[in-house]
Coordinates of C-alpha atoms in Angstrom, one line a residue:
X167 CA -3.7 49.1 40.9
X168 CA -0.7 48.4 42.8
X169 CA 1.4 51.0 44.0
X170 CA 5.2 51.6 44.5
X171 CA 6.7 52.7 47.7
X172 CA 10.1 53.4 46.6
X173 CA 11.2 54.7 49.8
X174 CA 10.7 51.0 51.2
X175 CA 12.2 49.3 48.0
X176 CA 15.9 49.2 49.1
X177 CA 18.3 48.9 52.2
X178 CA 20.0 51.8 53.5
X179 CA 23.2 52.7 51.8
X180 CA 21.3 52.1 48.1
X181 CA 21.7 48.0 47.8
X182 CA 19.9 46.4 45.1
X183 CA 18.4 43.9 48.1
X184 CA 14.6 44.1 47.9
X185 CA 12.6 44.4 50.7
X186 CA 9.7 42.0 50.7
X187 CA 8.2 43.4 53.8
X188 CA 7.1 46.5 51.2
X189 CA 3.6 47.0 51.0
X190 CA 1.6 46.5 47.4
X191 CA -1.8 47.7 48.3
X192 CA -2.0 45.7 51.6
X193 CA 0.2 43.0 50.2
X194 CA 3.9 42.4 51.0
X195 CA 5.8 41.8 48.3
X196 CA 6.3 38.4 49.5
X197 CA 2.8 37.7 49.5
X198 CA 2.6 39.3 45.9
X199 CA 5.1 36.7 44.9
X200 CA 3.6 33.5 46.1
X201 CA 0.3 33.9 44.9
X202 CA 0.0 31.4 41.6
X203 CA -2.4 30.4 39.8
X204 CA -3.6 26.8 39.8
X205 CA -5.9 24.3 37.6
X206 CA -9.0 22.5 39.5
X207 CA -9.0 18.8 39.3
X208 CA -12.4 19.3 37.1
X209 CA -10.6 21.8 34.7
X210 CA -7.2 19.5 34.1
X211 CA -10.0 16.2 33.7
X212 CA -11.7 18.5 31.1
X213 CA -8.5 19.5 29.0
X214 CA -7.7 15.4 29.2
X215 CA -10.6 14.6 27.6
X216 CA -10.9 17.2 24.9
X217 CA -7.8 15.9 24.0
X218 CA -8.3 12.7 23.7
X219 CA -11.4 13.2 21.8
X220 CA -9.2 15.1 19.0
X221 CA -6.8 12.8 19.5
X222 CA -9.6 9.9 18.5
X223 CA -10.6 11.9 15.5
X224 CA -7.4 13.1 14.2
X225 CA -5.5 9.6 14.7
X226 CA -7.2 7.3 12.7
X227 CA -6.8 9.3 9.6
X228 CA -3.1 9.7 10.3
X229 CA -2.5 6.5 10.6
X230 CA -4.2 5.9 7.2
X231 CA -2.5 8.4 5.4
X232 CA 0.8 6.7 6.6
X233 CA -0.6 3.6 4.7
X234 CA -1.1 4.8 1.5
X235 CA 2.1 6.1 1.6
X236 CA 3.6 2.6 2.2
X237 CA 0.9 1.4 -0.1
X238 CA 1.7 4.0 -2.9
X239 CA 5.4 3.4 -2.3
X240 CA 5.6 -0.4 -2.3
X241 CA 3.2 -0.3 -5.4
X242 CA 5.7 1.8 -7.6
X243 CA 8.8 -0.2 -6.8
X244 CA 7.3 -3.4 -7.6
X245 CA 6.4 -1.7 -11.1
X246 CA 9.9 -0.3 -11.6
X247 CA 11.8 -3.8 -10.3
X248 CA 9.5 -5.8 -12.4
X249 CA 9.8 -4.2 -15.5
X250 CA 13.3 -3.9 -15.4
X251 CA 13.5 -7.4 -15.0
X252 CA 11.8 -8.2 -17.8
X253 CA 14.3 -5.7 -20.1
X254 CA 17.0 -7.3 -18.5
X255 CA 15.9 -10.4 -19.5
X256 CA 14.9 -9.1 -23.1
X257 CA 18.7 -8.1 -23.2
X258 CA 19.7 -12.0 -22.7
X259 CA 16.9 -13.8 -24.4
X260 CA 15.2 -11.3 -27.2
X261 CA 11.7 -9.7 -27.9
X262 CA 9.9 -10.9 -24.6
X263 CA 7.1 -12.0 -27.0
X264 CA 9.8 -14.9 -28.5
X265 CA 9.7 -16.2 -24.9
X266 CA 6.4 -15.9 -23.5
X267 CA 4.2 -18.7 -23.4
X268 CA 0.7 -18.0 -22.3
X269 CA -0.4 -21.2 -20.7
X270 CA 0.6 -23.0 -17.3
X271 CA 0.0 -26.5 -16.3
X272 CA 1.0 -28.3 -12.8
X273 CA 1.8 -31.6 -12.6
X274 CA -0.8 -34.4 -10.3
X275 CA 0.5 -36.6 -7.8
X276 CA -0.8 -40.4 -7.6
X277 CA -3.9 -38.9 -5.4
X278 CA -5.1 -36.4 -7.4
X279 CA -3.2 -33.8 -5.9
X280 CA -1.0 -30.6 -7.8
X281 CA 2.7 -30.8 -7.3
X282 CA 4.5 -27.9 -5.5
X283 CA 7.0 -26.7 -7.2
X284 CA 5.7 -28.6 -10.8
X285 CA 4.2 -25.3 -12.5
X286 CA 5.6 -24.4 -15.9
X287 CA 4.7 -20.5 -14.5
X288 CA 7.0 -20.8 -11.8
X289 CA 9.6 -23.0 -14.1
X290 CA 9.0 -19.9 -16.6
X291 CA 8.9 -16.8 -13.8
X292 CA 12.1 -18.5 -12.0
X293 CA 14.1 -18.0 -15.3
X294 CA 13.2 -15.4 -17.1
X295 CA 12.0 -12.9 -14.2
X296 CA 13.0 -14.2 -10.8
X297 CA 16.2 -14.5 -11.4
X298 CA 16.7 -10.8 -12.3
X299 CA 14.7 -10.1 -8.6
X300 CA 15.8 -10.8 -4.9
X301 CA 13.3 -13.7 -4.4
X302 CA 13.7 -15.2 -0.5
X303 CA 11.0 -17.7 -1.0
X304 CA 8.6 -19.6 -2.5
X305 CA 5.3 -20.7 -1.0
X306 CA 2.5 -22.7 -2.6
X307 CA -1.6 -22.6 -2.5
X308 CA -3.8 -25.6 -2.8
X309 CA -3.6 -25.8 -6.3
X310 CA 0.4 -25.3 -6.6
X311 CA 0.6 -22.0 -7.7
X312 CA 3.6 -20.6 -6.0
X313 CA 3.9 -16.9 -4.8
X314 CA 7.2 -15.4 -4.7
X315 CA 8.6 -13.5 -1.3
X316 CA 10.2 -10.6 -1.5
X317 CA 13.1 -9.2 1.0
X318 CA 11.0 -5.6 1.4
X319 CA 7.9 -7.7 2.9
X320 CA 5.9 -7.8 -0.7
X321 CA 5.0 -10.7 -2.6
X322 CA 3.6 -11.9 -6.1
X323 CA 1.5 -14.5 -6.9
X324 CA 0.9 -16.1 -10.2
X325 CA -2.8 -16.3 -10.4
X326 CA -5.5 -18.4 -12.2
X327 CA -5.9 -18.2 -15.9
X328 CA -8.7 -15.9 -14.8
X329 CA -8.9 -13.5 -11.6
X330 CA -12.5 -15.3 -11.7
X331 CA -11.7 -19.2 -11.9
X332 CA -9.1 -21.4 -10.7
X333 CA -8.0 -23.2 -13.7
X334 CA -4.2 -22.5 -13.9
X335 CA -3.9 -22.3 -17.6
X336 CA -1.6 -19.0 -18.5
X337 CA 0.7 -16.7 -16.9
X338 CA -1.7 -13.4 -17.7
X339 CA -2.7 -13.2 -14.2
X340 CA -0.9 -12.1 -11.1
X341 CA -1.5 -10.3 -7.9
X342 CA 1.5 -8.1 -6.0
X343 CA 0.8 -8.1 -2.4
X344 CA 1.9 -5.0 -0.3
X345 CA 2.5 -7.2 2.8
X346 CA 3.1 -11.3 3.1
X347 CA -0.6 -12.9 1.7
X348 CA -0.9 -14.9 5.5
X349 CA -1.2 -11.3 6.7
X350 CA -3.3 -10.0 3.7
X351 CA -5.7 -12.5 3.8
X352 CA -6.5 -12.9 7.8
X353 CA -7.6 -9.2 7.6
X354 CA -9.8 -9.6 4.7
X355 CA -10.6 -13.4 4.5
X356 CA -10.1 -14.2 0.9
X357 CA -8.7 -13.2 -2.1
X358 CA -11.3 -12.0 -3.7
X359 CA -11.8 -9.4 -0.8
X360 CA -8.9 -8.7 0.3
X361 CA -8.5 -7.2 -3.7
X362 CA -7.6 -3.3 -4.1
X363 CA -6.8 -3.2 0.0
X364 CA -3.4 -5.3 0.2
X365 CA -4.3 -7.2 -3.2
X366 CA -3.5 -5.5 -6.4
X367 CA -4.4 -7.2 -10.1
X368 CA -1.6 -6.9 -12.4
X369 CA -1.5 -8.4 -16.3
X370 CA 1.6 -10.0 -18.1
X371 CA 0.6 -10.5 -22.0
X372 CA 3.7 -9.5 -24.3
X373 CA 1.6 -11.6 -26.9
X374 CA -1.7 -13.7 -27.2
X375 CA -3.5 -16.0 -29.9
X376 CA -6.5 -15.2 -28.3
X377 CA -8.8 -14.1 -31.1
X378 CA -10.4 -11.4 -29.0
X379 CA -7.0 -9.5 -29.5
X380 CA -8.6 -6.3 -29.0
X381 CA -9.9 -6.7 -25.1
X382 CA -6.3 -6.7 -24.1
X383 CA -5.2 -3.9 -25.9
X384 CA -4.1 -2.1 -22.8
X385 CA -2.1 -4.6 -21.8
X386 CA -0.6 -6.1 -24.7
X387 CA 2.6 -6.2 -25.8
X388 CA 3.7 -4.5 -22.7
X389 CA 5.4 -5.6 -19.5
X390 CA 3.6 -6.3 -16.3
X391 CA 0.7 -3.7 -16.0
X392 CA -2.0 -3.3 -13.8
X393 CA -5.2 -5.2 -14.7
X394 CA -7.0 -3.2 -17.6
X395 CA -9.0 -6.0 -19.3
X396 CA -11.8 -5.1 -21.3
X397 CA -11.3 -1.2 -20.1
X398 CA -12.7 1.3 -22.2
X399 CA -9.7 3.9 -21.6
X400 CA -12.0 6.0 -18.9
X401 CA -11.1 7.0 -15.7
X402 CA -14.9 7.1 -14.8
X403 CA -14.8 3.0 -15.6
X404 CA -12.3 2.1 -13.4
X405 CA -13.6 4.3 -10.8
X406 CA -17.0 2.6 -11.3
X407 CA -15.8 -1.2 -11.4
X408 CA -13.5 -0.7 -8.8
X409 CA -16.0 0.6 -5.9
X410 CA -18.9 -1.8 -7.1
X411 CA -17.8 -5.0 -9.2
X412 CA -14.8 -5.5 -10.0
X413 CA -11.4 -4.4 -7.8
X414 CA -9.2 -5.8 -9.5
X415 CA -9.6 -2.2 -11.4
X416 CA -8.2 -0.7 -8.3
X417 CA -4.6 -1.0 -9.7
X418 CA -5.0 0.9 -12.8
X419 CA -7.0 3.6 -11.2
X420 CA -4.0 4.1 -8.7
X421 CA -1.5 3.8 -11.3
X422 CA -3.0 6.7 -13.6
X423 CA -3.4 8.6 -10.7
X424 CA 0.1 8.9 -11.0
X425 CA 0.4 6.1 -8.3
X426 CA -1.1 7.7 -5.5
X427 CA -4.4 6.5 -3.4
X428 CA -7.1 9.0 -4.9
X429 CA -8.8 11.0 -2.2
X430 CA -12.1 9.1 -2.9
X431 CA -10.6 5.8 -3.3
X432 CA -13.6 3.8 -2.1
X433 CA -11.2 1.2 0.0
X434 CA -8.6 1.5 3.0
X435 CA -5.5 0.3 2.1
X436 CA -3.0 -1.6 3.8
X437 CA 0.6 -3.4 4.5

C-alpha cells in the first residue's frame, strides 16, 4: 500500500504546489506518475487478429442483410408502380380484360432474324402500361423481346409464352429484375439461374381462353402478380418448388411473406 506523507505534500506557507520529490513507498511521486502501462507488440497483433476474424464472420452476413433490404424494397415498389399503372390505364381505357390480348408475335427480317422494336408486347406494354411508368430505355434479346429500364436501376422483361420455352406467343410472362439484367446475368450466367436471386417471375393474365382456366386461378383476373401457376395455395409448395425445381416460385413465397426474404430462403439475393 502506498502511504501519504503529508508533511512533504505542500510548500511552506500552505501552497497547493505538490512536491514530487515526496516519497510513495520508495517512489517519488514523480516516479509514481510516469509509470504506464503499455501493450506488447504480440498482445496488439493478437487483438488485430481476433478482430478481424469477427470482423470475417460478422461482415458477410451484414452485407447480405443490407441486400434483402434493397431486394425487399425494390420488389414492393415495382408491385405498387405496376399496379397502379394498370388502374390508371383502366381509368382511360376500361375493364383491363377489354384490352388484354394474350398472345405476342415479332416481326422477321429478310434473314430470318426478329425485328427489335416489332413486338405487339412491347407495342401493347408501351401503351397501355409504360406510358403510366418512367421508362429510360428499351433494350432487346436475341429473339426481340424488349426489357424496359427503369430510372431506380430495375428493369422488366417481357418473357416467353412460357418461363420454360422461348416461343414469344403471350404477354403472361415477365421477369422484374432488381438491378440492370447485364449485371444480373454475369453473376449468375443465365436466366434460368439467375431466377429468385436478382430474377423474380411475375404473371399478367386479366383474362385467358385457355381451357385449363382453373391452373391460373391465382393469377387471373388480377394485375401483375408474382408467378403462382399451377400452385395449390400452400406455403409448404412454394417453399418446396422454390429451393428444388422451380424458382420462379421464389416471388410468391416473398410476396406472402409479406415481402420480406424469409429467414430460410434457400437463395442469396441481390442488386
Amino acid at each position: 500500500m502506498l502511504k501519504f506523507n503529508h508533511s512533504k505534500h505542500f510548500t511552506q506557507g500552505g501552497g497547493a504546489r505538490l512536491n514530487t520529490s515526496a516519497k510513495f513507498s520508495g517512489f517519488t511521486l514523480a516516479e509514481v506518475f510516469h509509470c504506464k502501462s503499455a501493450f506488447t507488440l504480440a498482445e496488439v497483433l493478437i487483438t488485430l487478429g481476433i478482430i478481424g476474424v469477427v470482423a470475417a464472420l460478422t461482415l458477410p452476413a451484414l452485407i447480405q442483410k443490407n441486400n434483402n433490404r434493397i431486394v425487399e424494397t425494390r420488389l414492393m415498389k415495382f408491385y405498387s408502380a405496376i399496379n397502379q399503372a394498370v388502374q390508371r390505364a383502366e381509368a382511360d381505357y376500361g375493364d383491363k380484360k377489354y384490352w388484354y390480348n394474350d398472345s405476342n408475335s415479332v416481326n422477321i427480317d429478310s434473314e430470318g432474324k426478329p425485328v427489335n422494336g416489332s413486338s405487339t408486347g412491347e407495342k401493347w406494354f408501351n401503351k397501355y402500361i409504360g406510358s403510366y411508368m418512367t421508362v429510360i430505355k428499351v433494350e432487346y434479346d436475341e429473339n426481340a423481346r424488349p426489357t424496359f429500364f427503369f430510372k431506380d436501376g430495375t428493369a422488366l422483361k417481357l418473357m416467353a409464352g412460357s418461363m420454360q420455352t422461348s416461343q414469344d406467343t403471350s404477354l403472361r410472362d415477365w421477369t422484374f429484375y432488381t438491378s440492370y439484367p447485364s449485371k444480373c446475368l454475369k453473376k449468375y450466367g443465365s436466366e434460368e439461374n439467375a431466377r429468385g436471386k436478382c430474377a423474380f417471375a411475375f404473371m399478367y393474365i386479366p383474362e385467358t381462353t385457355d381451357p385449363n382456366r382453373d391452373q391460373f386461378r391465382y393469377n387471373l383476373g388480377r394485375g401483375f402478380e408474382p408467378y403462382k401457376y399451377y400452385w395449390n395455395g400452400s406455403r409448404e409448395s412454394l417453399e418446396y418448388n422454390c429451393k428444388n425445381s422451380h424458382p420462379e416460385y421464389c416471388t410468391a413465397l416473398i410476396q406472402i411473406n409479406g415481402w420480406k426474404i424469409p429467414d430460410d430462403y434457400p437463395y442469396k439475393v441481390s442488386y
